[in-house]
Amino acid sequence: AQTVTQSQPEMSVQEAETVTLSCTYDTSESDYYLFWYKQPPSRQMILVIRQEAYKQQNATENRFSVNFQKAAKSFSLKISDSQLGDAAMYFCAYRVNTGTASKLTFGTGTRLQVTL
Amino acid sequence: GAVVSQHPSWVICKSGTSVKIECRSLDFQATTMFWYRQFPKQSLMLMATSNEGSKATYEQGVEKDKFLINHASLTLSTLTVTSAHPEDSSFYICSAQNPRLASILQETQYFGPGTRLLVL
């Protein structure tokens, strides 16, 4: 069974600084997707960034980037120039690529605080 | 990005009554919708996967007779909590996906804003 582990229940970062959230996963599949979702206090799940396992290049979306290490099964999220609006729960998620819709497996989440 | 709505956003009901929650994909056709449950300060737990025109597939431990799911069209799925009890109080979230869409939409689930259910 696939599992996703986020070992940092809480993280804190100062505004304008950089923070990295950790995520590891366990799978025997070779073709899959990895995601980071953000859940602010409104509880709306917002897609932050996605990575396709067969792509070696790390995904980047503006201030958000990932460090994808397939052999180590690691998928960390780096937030640069942190803003107050980045404060939220961040969930790492995994989905095997079956060619059809398949379920997401979520980690337990990391709560990110952004301080002035 | 794709937009998914849920209705209602908040519902309070008496124990023993049934509650229906709607999940709609507003600007794309969702061949598959997922229903999650989230307890406070916890992660999302998948309850069931709903494919349009087919019976839903429930995760282990989820009572299909208690949580009725209908996915009658490509834009609407409903979750009915039957004979609700206080322990059913939770935050219910749906997501939608269409793997037949082109480009980046196909591999991504888009989430609704959630429905907070309180059973008294």
PDB file of C-alpha atoms in Angstrom, chain A:
ATOM      1  CA  ALA A   1       0.000   0.000   0.000  1.00  0.00           C
ATOM      2  CA  GLN A   2       1.120   3.494  -0.726  1.00  0.00           C
ATOM      3  CA  THR A   3       1.865   5.748   2.204  1.00  0.00           C
ATOM      4  CA  VAL A   4       2.763   9.405   2.451  1.00  0.00           C
ATOM      5  CA  THR A   5       4.662  10.749   5.438  1.00  0.00           C
ATOM      6  CA  GLN A   6       5.027  14.338   6.533  1.00  0.00           C
ATOM      7  CA  SER A   7       7.309  14.359   9.543  1.00  0.00           C
ATOM      8  CA  GLN A   8       6.875  18.024  10.441  1.00  0.00           C
ATOM      9  CA  PRO A   9       3.522  18.688  12.129  1.00  0.00           C
ATOM     10  CA  GLU A  10       4.307  22.401  12.386  1.00  0.00           C
ATOM     11  CA  MET A  11       6.765  24.798  10.824  1.00  0.00           C
ATOM     12  CA  SER A  12       7.337  28.487  11.240  1.00  0.00           C
ATOM     13  CA  VAL A  13       8.955  30.988   8.888  1.00  0.00           C
ATOM     14  CA  GLN A  14       9.503  34.699   8.942  1.00  0.00           C
ATOM     15  CA  GLU A  15       7.977  36.806   6.259  1.00  0.00           C
ATOM     16  CA  ALA A  16      10.208  37.065   3.164  1.00  0.00           C
ATOM     17  CA  GLU A  17      12.273  34.065   4.248  1.00  0.00           C
ATOM     18  CA  THR A  18      12.412  30.596   2.716  1.00  0.00           C
ATOM     19  CA  VAL A  19      11.006  27.427   4.216  1.00  0.00           C
ATOM     20  CA  THR A  20      11.091  23.794   3.130  1.00  0.00           C
ATOM     21  CA  LEU A  21       8.381  21.276   3.974  1.00  0.00           C
ATOM     22  CA  SER A  22       9.318  17.610   3.883  1.00  0.00           C
ATOM     23  CA  CYS A  23       7.431  14.701   2.395  1.00  0.00           C
ATOM     24  CA  THR A  24       8.394  11.101   1.816  1.00  0.00           C
ATOM     25  CA  TYR A  25       6.336   8.364   0.275  1.00  0.00           C
ATOM     26  CA  ASP A  26       6.410   4.666  -0.223  1.00  0.00           C
ATOM     27  CA  THR A  27       5.317   2.969  -3.408  1.00  0.00           C
ATOM     28  CA  SER A  28       6.256   0.121  -5.702  1.00  0.00           C
ATOM     29  CA  GLU A  29       4.879   1.944  -8.730  1.00  0.00           C
ATOM     30  CA  SER A  30       7.072   3.753 -11.228  1.00  0.00           C
ATOM     31  CA  ASP A  31       4.482   5.986 -12.866  1.00  0.00           C
ATOM     32  CA  TYR A  32       2.702   8.312 -10.505  1.00  0.00           C
ATOM     33  CA  TYR A  33       1.990  11.915  -9.617  1.00  0.00           C
ATOM     34  CA  LEU A  34       2.848  13.898  -6.537  1.00  0.00           C
ATOM     35  CA  PHE A  35       1.058  16.995  -5.342  1.00  0.00           C
ATOM     36  CA  TRP A  36       1.212  19.654  -2.710  1.00  0.00           C
ATOM     37  CA  TYR A  37      -2.131  21.058  -1.605  1.00  0.00           C
ATOM     38  CA  LYS A  38      -2.660  24.050   0.637  1.00  0.00           C
ATOM     39  CA  GLN A  39      -5.599  24.264   3.030  1.00  0.00           C
ATOM     40  CA  PRO A  40      -6.044  27.756   4.526  1.00  0.00           C
ATOM     41  CA  PRO A  41      -8.431  28.442   7.419  1.00  0.00           C
ATOM     42  CA  SER A  42     -11.320  28.524   4.940  1.00  0.00           C
ATOM     43  CA  ARG A  43     -10.565  24.784   4.468  1.00  0.00           C
ATOM     44  CA  GLN A  44     -10.696  25.050   0.683  1.00  0.00           C
ATOM     45  CA  MET A  45      -8.071  22.702  -0.736  1.00  0.00           C
ATOM     46  CA  ILE A  46      -5.899  24.565  -3.211  1.00  0.00           C
ATOM     47  CA  LEU A  47      -3.451  22.899  -5.554  1.00  0.00           C
ATOM     48  CA  VAL A  48      -0.004  24.397  -5.081  1.00  0.00           C
ATOM     49  CA  ILE A  49       2.153  22.322  -7.364  1.00  0.00           C
ATOM     50  CA  ARG A  50       2.254  18.944  -9.120  1.00  0.00           C
ATOM     51  CA  GLN A  51       5.088  16.686 -10.242  1.00  0.00           C
ATOM     52  CA  GLU A  52       5.035  13.813 -12.675  1.00  0.00           C
ATOM     53  CA  ALA A  53       7.275  10.986 -11.559  1.00  0.00           C
ATOM     54  CA  TYR A  54       8.738  10.348 -14.996  1.00  0.00           C
ATOM     55  CA  LYS A  55       9.924  13.935 -15.286  1.00  0.00           C
ATOM     56  CA  GLN A  56      13.327  14.514 -13.762  1.00  0.00           C
ATOM     57  CA  GLN A  57      12.990  18.274 -13.799  1.00  0.00           C
ATOM     58  CA  ASN A  58      11.641  19.693 -10.571  1.00  0.00           C
ATOM     59  CA  ALA A  59       8.331  21.523 -10.895  1.00  0.00           C
ATOM     60  CA  THR A  60       8.191  25.248 -10.179  1.00  0.00           C
ATOM     61  CA  GLU A  61       5.243  27.590  -9.735  1.00  0.00           C
ATOM     62  CA  ASN A  62       6.304  31.144  -8.989  1.00  0.00           C
ATOM     63  CA  ARG A  63       7.561  31.145  -5.365  1.00  0.00           C
ATOM     64  CA  PHE A  64       6.888  27.434  -4.940  1.00  0.00           C
ATOM     65  CA  SER A  65       9.272  24.738  -6.066  1.00  0.00           C
ATOM     66  CA  VAL A  66       9.850  21.096  -5.278  1.00  0.00           C
ATOM     67  CA  ASN A  67      12.870  18.926  -4.767  1.00  0.00           C
ATOM     68  CA  PHE A  68      11.855  15.574  -6.208  1.00  0.00           C
ATOM     69  CA  GLN A  69      14.218  12.724  -5.438  1.00  0.00           C
ATOM     70  CA  LYS A  70      12.651   9.645  -6.989  1.00  0.00           C
ATOM     71  CA  ALA A  71      15.191   7.119  -5.769  1.00  0.00           C
ATOM     72  CA  ALA A  72      14.895   8.416  -2.224  1.00  0.00           C
ATOM     73  CA  LYS A  73      11.109   8.756  -2.583  1.00  0.00           C
ATOM     74  CA  SER A  74      11.285  12.284  -1.310  1.00  0.00           C
ATOM     75  CA  PHE A  75       9.213  15.259  -2.440  1.00  0.00           C
ATOM     76  CA  SER A  76       9.870  18.447  -0.494  1.00  0.00           C
ATOM     77  CA  LEU A  77       8.228  21.820  -1.071  1.00  0.00           C
ATOM     78  CA  LYS A  78      10.223  25.030  -0.935  1.00  0.00           C
ATOM     79  CA  ILE A  79       8.436  28.312  -0.423  1.00  0.00           C
ATOM     80  CA  SER A  80      10.540  31.342  -1.206  1.00  0.00           C
ATOM     81  CA  ASP A  81       9.855  34.909  -0.109  1.00  0.00           C
ATOM     82  CA  SER A  82       7.195  33.698   2.297  1.00  0.00           C
ATOM     83  CA  GLN A  83       4.081  35.811   2.634  1.00  0.00           C
ATOM     84  CA  LEU A  84       1.473  36.035   5.374  1.00  0.00           C
ATOM     85  CA  GLY A  85      -1.026  34.482   3.002  1.00  0.00           C
ATOM     86  CA  ASP A  86       1.085  31.340   2.832  1.00  0.00           C
ATOM     87  CA  ALA A  87       0.033  30.439   6.374  1.00  0.00           C
ATOM     88  CA  ALA A  88      -2.001  27.242   6.065  1.00  0.00           C
ATOM     89  CA  MET A  89      -1.968  23.479   6.353  1.00  0.00           C
ATOM     90  CA  TYR A  90       0.053  21.893   3.598  1.00  0.00           C
ATOM     91  CA  PHE A  91      -0.690  18.364   2.482  1.00  0.00           C
ATOM     92  CA  CYS A  92       1.553  16.215   0.352  1.00  0.00           C
ATOM     93  CA  ALA A  93      -0.354  13.739  -1.803  1.00  0.00           C
ATOM     94  CA  TYR A  94       0.381  10.833  -4.102  1.00  0.00           C
ATOM     95  CA  ARG A  95      -1.587   9.300  -6.939  1.00  0.00           C
ATOM     96  CA  VAL A  96      -0.640   6.382  -9.112  1.00  0.00           C
ATOM     97  CA  ASN A  97      -1.066   6.949 -12.832  1.00  0.00           C
ATOM     98  CA  THR A  98      -3.551   4.349 -14.035  1.00  0.00           C
ATOM     99  CA  GLY A  99      -4.725   6.233 -17.082  1.00  0.00           C
ATOM    100  CA  THR A 100      -8.031   6.715 -15.325  1.00  0.00           C
ATOM    101  CA  ALA A 101      -8.961   8.719 -12.262  1.00  0.00           C
ATOM    102  CA  SER A 102      -7.440   7.238  -9.145  1.00  0.00           C
ATOM    103  CA  LYS A 103      -7.531   8.186  -5.513  1.00  0.00           C
ATOM    104  CA  LEU A 104      -5.150  10.501  -3.741  1.00  0.00           C
ATOM    105  CA  THR A 105      -3.257   9.364  -0.688  1.00  0.00           C
ATOM    106  CA  PHE A 106      -2.553  12.255   1.640  1.00  0.00           C
ATOM    107  CA  GLY A 107       0.058  12.820   4.278  1.00  0.00           C
ATOM    108  CA  THR A 108      -0.917  14.040   7.726  1.00  0.00           C
ATOM    109  CA  GLY A 109      -0.136  17.638   6.903  1.00  0.00           C
ATOM    110  CA  THR A 110       2.230  20.372   8.047  1.00  0.00           C
ATOM    111  CA  ARG A 111       0.883  23.537   9.593  1.00  0.00           C
ATOM    112  CA  LEU A 112       2.891  26.520   8.405  1.00  0.00           C
ATOM    113  CA  GLN A 113       2.971  29.709  10.414  1.00  0.00           C
ATOM    114  CA  VAL A 114       4.304  32.891   8.878  1.00  0.00           C
ATOM    115  CA  THR A 115       5.528  35.538  11.305  1.00  0.00           C
ATOM    116  CA  LEU A 116       6.349  39.186  10.810  1.00  0.00           C
TER     117      LEU A 116
END
